[in-house]
mmCIF file of C-alpha atoms and ligand atoms in Angstrom:
data_model
loop_
_atom_site.group_PDB
_atom_site.id
_atom_site.type_symbol
_atom_site.label_atom_id
_atom_site.label_comp_id
_atom_site.label_asym_id
_atom_site.label_seq_id
_atom_site.Cartn_x
_atom_site.Cartn_y
_atom_site.Cartn_z
ATOM 1 C CA MET A 1 102.658 109.612 83.215
ATOM 2 C CA ASP A 2 105.974 110.752 81.772
ATOM 3 C CA SER A 3 108.079 107.626 81.367
ATOM 4 C CA ARG A 4 111.318 109.654 81.508
ATOM 5 C CA LYS A 5 110.577 110.775 85.036
ATOM 6 C CA LEU A 6 112.084 108.821 87.929
ATOM 7 C CA LYS A 7 109.442 106.825 89.769
ATOM 8 C CA ILE A 8 109.053 107.464 93.483
ATOM 9 C CA ALA A 9 106.881 105.191 95.621
ATOM 10 C CA VAL A 10 105.897 106.972 98.827
ATOM 11 C CA LEU A 11 104.569 104.958 101.772
ATOM 12 C CA THR A 12 103.014 107.122 104.458
ATOM 13 C CA GLY A 13 101.652 106.546 107.936
ATOM 14 C CA ALA A 14 99.966 108.578 110.659
ATOM 15 C CA GLY A 15 103.137 110.663 111.232
ATOM 16 C CA VAL A 16 102.702 112.483 107.914
ATOM 17 C CA SER A 17 99.406 113.906 109.209
ATOM 18 C CA ALA A 18 100.622 114.652 112.747
ATOM 19 C CA GLU A 19 101.588 118.244 111.916
ATOM 20 C CA SER A 20 98.029 118.762 110.646
ATOM 21 C CA GLY A 21 96.808 117.993 114.156
ATOM 22 C CA LEU A 22 95.661 114.390 113.691
ATOM 23 C CA SER A 23 96.756 111.898 116.336
ATOM 24 C CA THR A 24 99.046 108.998 115.520
ATOM 25 C CA PHE A 25 98.095 105.526 116.781
ATOM 26 C CA ARG A 26 101.050 104.513 118.949
ATOM 27 C CA GLY A 27 103.415 106.411 121.224
ATOM 28 C CA ASN A 28 102.603 109.459 123.340
ATOM 29 C CA ASN A 29 98.964 110.542 123.027
ATOM 30 C CA GLY A 30 98.388 107.856 120.390
ATOM 31 C CA LEU A 31 94.794 106.896 119.590
ATOM 32 C CA TRP A 32 95.443 103.307 120.684
ATOM 33 C CA GLY A 33 96.286 104.612 124.153
ATOM 34 C CA GLU A 34 92.781 106.081 124.378
ATOM 35 C CA TYR A 35 90.821 103.461 122.418
ATOM 36 C CA ASP A 36 91.189 99.695 122.168
ATOM 37 C CA PRO A 37 91.768 98.841 118.489
ATOM 38 C CA GLN A 38 90.160 95.432 119.094
ATOM 39 C CA GLU A 39 86.956 97.258 120.051
ATOM 40 C CA VAL A 40 86.842 100.086 117.526
ATOM 41 C CA ALA A 41 88.861 98.881 114.548
ATOM 42 C CA SER A 42 88.659 95.095 114.313
ATOM 43 C CA ILE A 43 86.228 92.865 112.482
ATOM 44 C CA GLU A 44 85.353 91.113 115.756
ATOM 45 C CA GLY A 45 84.665 94.524 117.333
ATOM 46 C CA TRP A 46 82.402 95.410 114.412
ATOM 47 C CA ARG A 47 80.422 92.184 114.821
ATOM 48 C CA ARG A 48 80.219 92.593 118.600
ATOM 49 C CA GLU A 49 79.420 96.278 118.898
ATOM 50 C CA PRO A 50 78.964 98.061 115.549
ATOM 51 C CA GLU A 51 77.627 101.202 117.257
ATOM 52 C CA LEU A 52 80.952 101.777 118.981
ATOM 53 C CA VAL A 53 82.850 101.336 115.708
ATOM 54 C CA LEU A 54 80.517 103.706 113.833
ATOM 55 C CA SER A 55 80.864 106.284 116.571
ATOM 56 C CA PHE A 56 84.695 106.058 116.469
ATOM 57 C CA TYR A 57 84.751 106.707 112.707
ATOM 58 C CA ASN A 58 82.073 109.421 112.990
ATOM 59 C CA GLY A 59 84.445 111.163 115.398
ATOM 60 C CA LEU A 60 87.408 110.739 113.066
ATOM 61 C CA ARG A 61 85.411 112.191 110.155
ATOM 62 C CA LYS A 62 84.391 115.178 112.255
ATOM 63 C CA GLN A 63 88.054 115.833 113.094
ATOM 64 C CA LEU A 64 89.048 115.421 109.473
ATOM 65 C CA ALA A 65 86.664 118.187 108.444
ATOM 66 C CA LYS A 66 88.615 120.581 110.669
ATOM 67 C CA VAL A 67 92.209 119.866 109.604
ATOM 68 C CA LYS A 68 94.264 120.814 106.566
ATOM 69 C CA PRO A 69 97.146 119.232 104.672
ATOM 70 C CA ASN A 70 100.533 120.276 106.062
ATOM 71 C CA ALA A 71 103.852 121.117 104.396
ATOM 72 C CA ALA A 72 104.785 117.422 104.103
ATOM 73 C CA HIS A 73 101.596 116.498 102.198
ATOM 74 C CA LEU A 74 102.142 119.533 99.978
ATOM 75 C CA ALA A 75 105.801 118.654 99.318
ATOM 76 C CA ILE A 76 104.833 115.093 98.355
ATOM 77 C CA ALA A 77 102.193 116.433 95.944
ATOM 78 C CA GLU A 78 104.642 119.001 94.554
ATOM 79 C CA MET A 79 107.139 116.249 93.676
ATOM 80 C CA GLU A 80 104.778 115.291 90.835
ATOM 81 C CA LYS A 81 106.231 118.219 88.853
ATOM 82 C CA ASP A 82 109.574 116.452 88.561
ATOM 83 C CA PHE A 83 108.884 112.806 89.338
ATOM 84 C CA SER A 84 106.331 110.136 88.719
ATOM 85 C CA VAL A 85 104.944 109.778 92.234
ATOM 86 C CA THR A 86 102.586 107.182 93.646
ATOM 87 C CA VAL A 87 101.480 107.490 97.253
ATOM 88 C CA ILE A 88 100.633 104.342 99.166
ATOM 89 C CA THR A 89 99.125 105.456 102.426
ATOM 90 C CA GLN A 90 98.110 103.538 105.523
ATOM 91 C CA ASN A 91 96.135 106.620 106.532
ATOM 92 C CA VAL A 92 92.381 106.750 106.221
ATOM 93 C CA ASP A 93 92.402 110.558 106.033
ATOM 94 C CA ASN A 94 92.118 112.443 102.731
ATOM 95 C CA LEU A 95 94.967 114.897 103.264
ATOM 96 C CA HIS A 96 97.164 113.626 100.409
ATOM 97 C CA GLU A 97 94.321 114.155 97.923
ATOM 98 C CA ARG A 98 93.538 117.569 99.370
ATOM 99 C CA ALA A 99 97.212 118.529 99.014
ATOM 100 C CA GLY A 100 96.991 117.706 95.304
ATOM 101 C CA SER A 101 98.482 114.205 95.028
ATOM 102 C CA THR A 102 96.822 112.556 92.035
ATOM 103 C CA TRP A 103 97.833 108.949 92.621
ATOM 104 C CA VAL A 104 96.919 107.761 96.114
ATOM 105 C CA LEU A 105 96.343 104.153 97.100
ATOM 106 C CA HIS A 106 94.661 103.743 100.482
ATOM 107 C CA LEU A 107 95.902 100.450 101.878
ATOM 108 C CA HIS A 108 93.709 100.579 104.995
ATOM 109 C CA GLY A 109 90.633 102.222 103.487
ATOM 110 C CA GLU A 110 89.149 105.723 103.678
ATOM 111 C CA ALA A 111 87.301 107.368 106.554
ATOM 112 C CA THR A 112 85.126 109.436 104.223
ATOM 113 C CA LYS A 113 83.669 106.350 102.538
ATOM 114 C CA VAL A 114 81.264 103.604 103.570
ATOM 115 C CA ARG A 115 79.936 100.447 101.994
ATOM 116 C CA PRO A 116 77.342 97.750 102.702
ATOM 117 C CA GLU A 117 78.226 95.309 105.442
ATOM 118 C CA ASN A 118 77.231 92.509 103.100
ATOM 119 C CA GLY A 119 78.108 93.429 99.547
ATOM 120 C CA VAL A 120 77.442 91.729 96.223
ATOM 121 C CA TYR A 121 79.917 89.017 97.074
ATOM 122 C CA ASP A 122 78.190 88.238 100.383
ATOM 123 C CA ARG A 123 80.612 89.518 103.033
ATOM 124 C CA ASN A 124 82.716 91.141 100.346
ATOM 125 C CA PHE A 125 82.058 94.146 98.140
ATOM 126 C CA SER A 126 82.593 95.625 94.726
ATOM 127 C CA GLU A 127 84.133 99.107 94.303
ATOM 128 C CA ALA A 128 80.816 100.216 92.756
ATOM 129 C CA GLU A 129 79.154 99.773 96.163
ATOM 130 C CA VAL A 130 81.505 102.180 97.940
ATOM 131 C CA ILE A 131 79.798 105.482 98.811
ATOM 132 C CA ASP A 132 81.586 108.776 99.453
ATOM 133 C CA ILE A 133 79.833 110.397 102.425
ATOM 134 C CA GLY A 134 82.344 113.180 103.029
ATOM 135 C CA TYR A 135 82.257 114.199 106.690
ATOM 136 C CA GLU A 136 78.726 112.998 107.474
ATOM 137 C CA GLU A 137 77.765 110.631 110.269
ATOM 138 C CA VAL A 138 76.670 107.056 109.751
ATOM 139 C CA ASN A 139 74.614 105.333 112.417
ATOM 140 C CA LEU A 140 73.147 101.936 113.162
ATOM 141 C CA GLY A 141 70.118 101.515 110.888
ATOM 142 C CA ASP A 142 71.621 103.514 107.998
ATOM 143 C CA LYS A 143 71.348 101.164 105.060
ATOM 144 C CA ALA A 144 73.079 100.780 101.706
ATOM 145 C CA PRO A 145 70.920 100.569 98.536
ATOM 146 C CA ASN A 146 71.047 96.745 98.831
ATOM 147 C CA GLY A 147 69.383 96.939 102.264
ATOM 148 C CA SER A 148 72.466 95.990 104.242
ATOM 149 C CA GLN A 149 73.860 98.062 107.155
ATOM 150 C CA LEU A 150 76.486 100.613 106.091
ATOM 151 C CA ARG A 151 79.945 100.057 107.540
ATOM 152 C CA PRO A 152 83.127 102.136 107.334
ATOM 153 C CA HIS A 153 85.180 101.523 104.179
ATOM 154 C CA ILE A 154 88.100 100.559 106.388
ATOM 155 C CA VAL A 155 90.325 97.508 106.471
ATOM 156 C CA PHE A 156 89.674 96.348 110.026
ATOM 157 C CA PHE A 157 92.223 94.375 112.017
ATOM 158 C CA GLY A 158 91.501 90.742 111.156
ATOM 159 C CA GLU A 159 90.641 91.520 107.529
ATOM 160 C CA ALA A 160 92.742 91.022 104.405
ATOM 161 C CA VAL A 161 94.384 94.030 102.718
ATOM 162 C CA PRO A 162 92.897 93.871 99.203
ATOM 163 C CA LYS A 163 95.182 96.533 97.700
ATOM 164 C CA MET A 164 98.393 94.898 98.857
ATOM 165 C CA GLU A 165 99.224 93.310 95.502
ATOM 166 C CA ARG A 166 98.871 96.624 93.700
ATOM 167 C CA ALA A 167 101.060 98.257 96.365
ATOM 168 C CA ILE A 168 103.748 95.597 95.866
ATOM 169 C CA ASP A 169 103.754 96.280 92.110
ATOM 170 C CA ILE A 170 104.140 100.032 92.713
ATOM 171 C CA VAL A 171 107.105 99.496 95.038
ATOM 172 C CA ASP A 172 108.662 96.940 92.726
ATOM 173 C CA GLU A 173 108.510 99.393 89.797
ATOM 174 C CA ALA A 174 109.928 102.352 91.745
ATOM 175 C CA ASP A 175 113.391 103.888 91.284
ATOM 176 C CA ILE A 176 113.247 105.375 94.781
ATOM 177 C CA MET A 177 111.178 104.483 97.816
ATOM 178 C CA LEU A 178 110.296 107.051 100.454
ATOM 179 C CA ILE A 179 108.625 106.115 103.738
ATOM 180 C CA VAL A 180 107.172 108.898 105.906
ATOM 181 C CA GLY A 181 105.831 108.822 109.465
ATOM 182 C CA THR A 182 105.078 105.198 110.184
ATOM 183 C CA SER A 183 106.267 103.073 113.093
ATOM 184 C CA LEU A 184 106.367 100.046 110.735
ATOM 185 C CA ASN A 185 104.581 97.900 113.298
ATOM 186 C CA VAL A 186 101.678 96.807 111.132
ATOM 187 C CA TYR A 187 102.044 94.146 108.455
ATOM 188 C CA PRO A 188 101.805 93.632 105.564
ATOM 189 C CA ALA A 189 102.459 97.379 104.980
ATOM 190 C CA ALA A 190 105.620 97.352 107.131
ATOM 191 C CA GLY A 191 107.257 94.793 104.824
ATOM 192 C CA LEU A 192 106.485 96.644 101.580
ATOM 193 C CA TYR A 193 109.956 98.218 101.266
ATOM 194 C CA ARG A 194 111.412 94.726 100.817
ATOM 195 C CA TYR A 195 109.864 94.673 97.347
ATOM 196 C CA ALA A 196 111.954 97.665 96.263
ATOM 197 C CA ARG A 197 114.554 96.819 93.615
ATOM 198 C CA ALA A 198 118.016 96.123 95.032
ATOM 199 C CA ASP A 199 119.364 99.296 93.364
ATOM 200 C CA ALA A 200 116.486 101.512 94.522
ATOM 201 C CA PRO A 201 117.383 103.634 97.564
ATOM 202 C CA VAL A 202 114.930 103.483 100.463
ATOM 203 C CA TYR A 203 114.532 106.566 102.676
ATOM 204 C CA LEU A 204 112.569 106.832 105.910
ATOM 205 C CA ILE A 205 111.498 110.136 107.459
ATOM 206 C CA ASP A 206 110.506 109.734 111.103
ATOM 207 C CA PRO A 207 111.692 111.542 114.241
ATOM 208 C CA GLU A 208 111.835 108.277 116.210
ATOM 209 C CA GLU A 209 113.326 104.805 115.931
ATOM 210 C CA VAL A 210 110.877 102.507 114.132
ATOM 211 C CA ALA A 211 110.159 98.793 114.520
ATOM 212 C CA VAL A 212 112.175 97.789 111.460
ATOM 213 C CA ARG A 213 115.969 98.037 111.345
ATOM 214 C CA ASP A 214 117.526 97.415 107.984
ATOM 215 C CA PRO A 215 120.856 98.787 106.714
ATOM 216 C CA ARG A 216 119.306 99.476 103.333
ATOM 217 C CA ILE A 217 117.019 102.120 104.855
ATOM 218 C CA THR A 218 118.463 105.643 105.136
ATOM 219 C CA HIS A 219 116.750 107.151 108.166
ATOM 220 C CA ILE A 220 116.198 110.921 108.126
ATOM 221 C CA ARG A 221 115.329 111.627 111.747
ATOM 222 C CA ALA A 222 113.037 114.618 111.474
ATOM 223 C CA LEU A 223 109.401 115.629 111.508
ATOM 224 C CA ALA A 224 107.699 115.036 108.166
ATOM 225 C CA SER A 225 107.781 118.669 106.963
ATOM 226 C CA ARG A 226 111.498 119.209 107.700
ATOM 227 C CA GLY A 227 112.309 115.649 106.595
ATOM 228 C CA MET A 228 110.785 116.334 103.168
ATOM 229 C CA GLU A 229 113.067 119.362 102.756
ATOM 230 C CA ILE A 230 116.117 117.243 103.628
ATOM 231 C CA PHE A 231 114.995 114.442 101.290
ATOM 232 C CA LEU A 232 114.443 116.854 98.382
ATOM 233 C CA GLU A 233 117.863 118.481 98.939
ATOM 234 C CA ARG A 234 119.454 115.030 98.734
ATOM 235 C CA LEU A 235 117.591 114.219 95.533
ATOM 236 C CA ARG A 236 118.736 117.464 93.930
ATOM 237 C CA ARG A 237 122.358 116.734 94.817
ATOM 238 C CA LYS A 238 122.230 113.332 93.067
HETATM 239 N N1 APR B 1 106.450 113.637 111.337
HETATM 240 C C1 APR B 1 106.859 112.396 110.981
HETATM 241 N N2 APR B 1 106.643 111.309 111.735
HETATM 242 C C2 APR B 1 106.011 111.489 112.903
HETATM 243 C C3 APR B 1 105.558 112.757 113.339
HETATM 244 C C4 APR B 1 105.794 113.859 112.486
HETATM 245 N N3 APR B 1 105.404 115.084 112.809
HETATM 246 N N4 APR B 1 104.942 112.583 114.536
HETATM 247 C C5 APR B 1 105.012 111.269 114.824
HETATM 248 N N5 APR B 1 105.656 110.601 113.847
HETATM 249 C C6 APR B 1 105.946 109.176 113.700
HETATM 250 C C7 APR B 1 106.133 108.409 114.996
HETATM 251 O O1 APR B 1 107.477 108.518 115.436
HETATM 252 C C8 APR B 1 105.767 106.978 114.575
HETATM 253 O O2 APR B 1 106.908 106.260 114.141
HETATM 254 O O3 APR B 1 104.839 108.582 113.077
HETATM 255 C C9 APR B 1 104.806 107.205 113.403
HETATM 256 C C10 APR B 1 103.369 106.827 113.671
HETATM 257 O O4 APR B 1 103.276 105.477 113.989
HETATM 258 P P1 APR B 1 101.870 104.783 114.311
HETATM 259 O O5 APR B 1 101.129 105.614 115.293
HETATM 260 O O6 APR B 1 102.158 103.380 114.668
HETATM 261 O O7 APR B 1 101.072 104.904 112.921
HETATM 262 P P2 APR B 1 101.199 104.011 111.620
HETATM 263 O O8 APR B 1 102.565 103.449 111.478
HETATM 264 O O9 APR B 1 100.657 104.811 110.505
HETATM 265 O O10 APR B 1 100.196 102.850 111.954
HETATM 266 C C11 APR B 1 99.949 101.851 111.000
HETATM 267 O O11 APR B 1 98.300 100.914 112.410
HETATM 268 O O12 APR B 1 96.443 100.826 113.783
HETATM 269 C C12 APR B 1 96.898 100.837 112.531
HETATM 270 O O13 APR B 1 95.498 101.050 110.740
HETATM 271 C C13 APR B 1 96.296 101.831 111.586
HETATM 272 O O14 APR B 1 97.203 102.556 109.476
HETATM 273 C C14 APR B 1 97.473 102.397 110.851
HETATM 274 C C15 APR B 1 98.551 101.360 111.106
#
């Protein structure tokens, strides 16, 4: 990384992928209107009915194979030419990587990866046990090399967020923080901006009001693709 470049920490949520055709979670037509997150995306749900959880993520993977990065993902990747950019995403899709972003931290896991239900540390895992399955299905009975059932490499509701400390460091080191397309309802991710340095501006691109109101956040009310254009114009003017 070029140390002379300004550091931008980008936190993204489902809204950054909406223009690619992926559903957000809350609001109109949100996934959590159709599915109960306690059933398909919680640790209790996994223990109660793993088949349902596997089928939900199989469906998500199938959808992911059909969509492409949009102008917002591409603009975020393109910023790497002029800035030192780290993306912290709550999304489990791979659209930032496919757009060309080289530094992506997945706070809530990745839909295209699985791991043993019981890893080397009993109910926990080592990164070496994570398997990239691309867009393939995983079903009940599909086992990891250690003989344990494969589960989605997802941070379920009710589980800790192992990459949170790294995310805090990234935000703390940033000169600018940019938040794109998240309702800021889910913690700890929603509180990440508070770790930005007092002199680091914090921008939010989202067409709607979000759950957090803070005078230090400059809200650009636009869809992600248009919002990125506005954000980049502002940066150039500085
Ligand atoms: N461009 C930008 N933002 C958009 C767009 C768009 N085209 N379309 C919708 N949005 C905004 C909505 O206004 C909303 O504020 O995206 C946000 C999506 O919010 P959520 O559906 O709550 O998604 P997110 O904030 O990413 O959810 C956080 O919740 O269930 C969990 O684990 C899941 O990572 C997810 C977490």
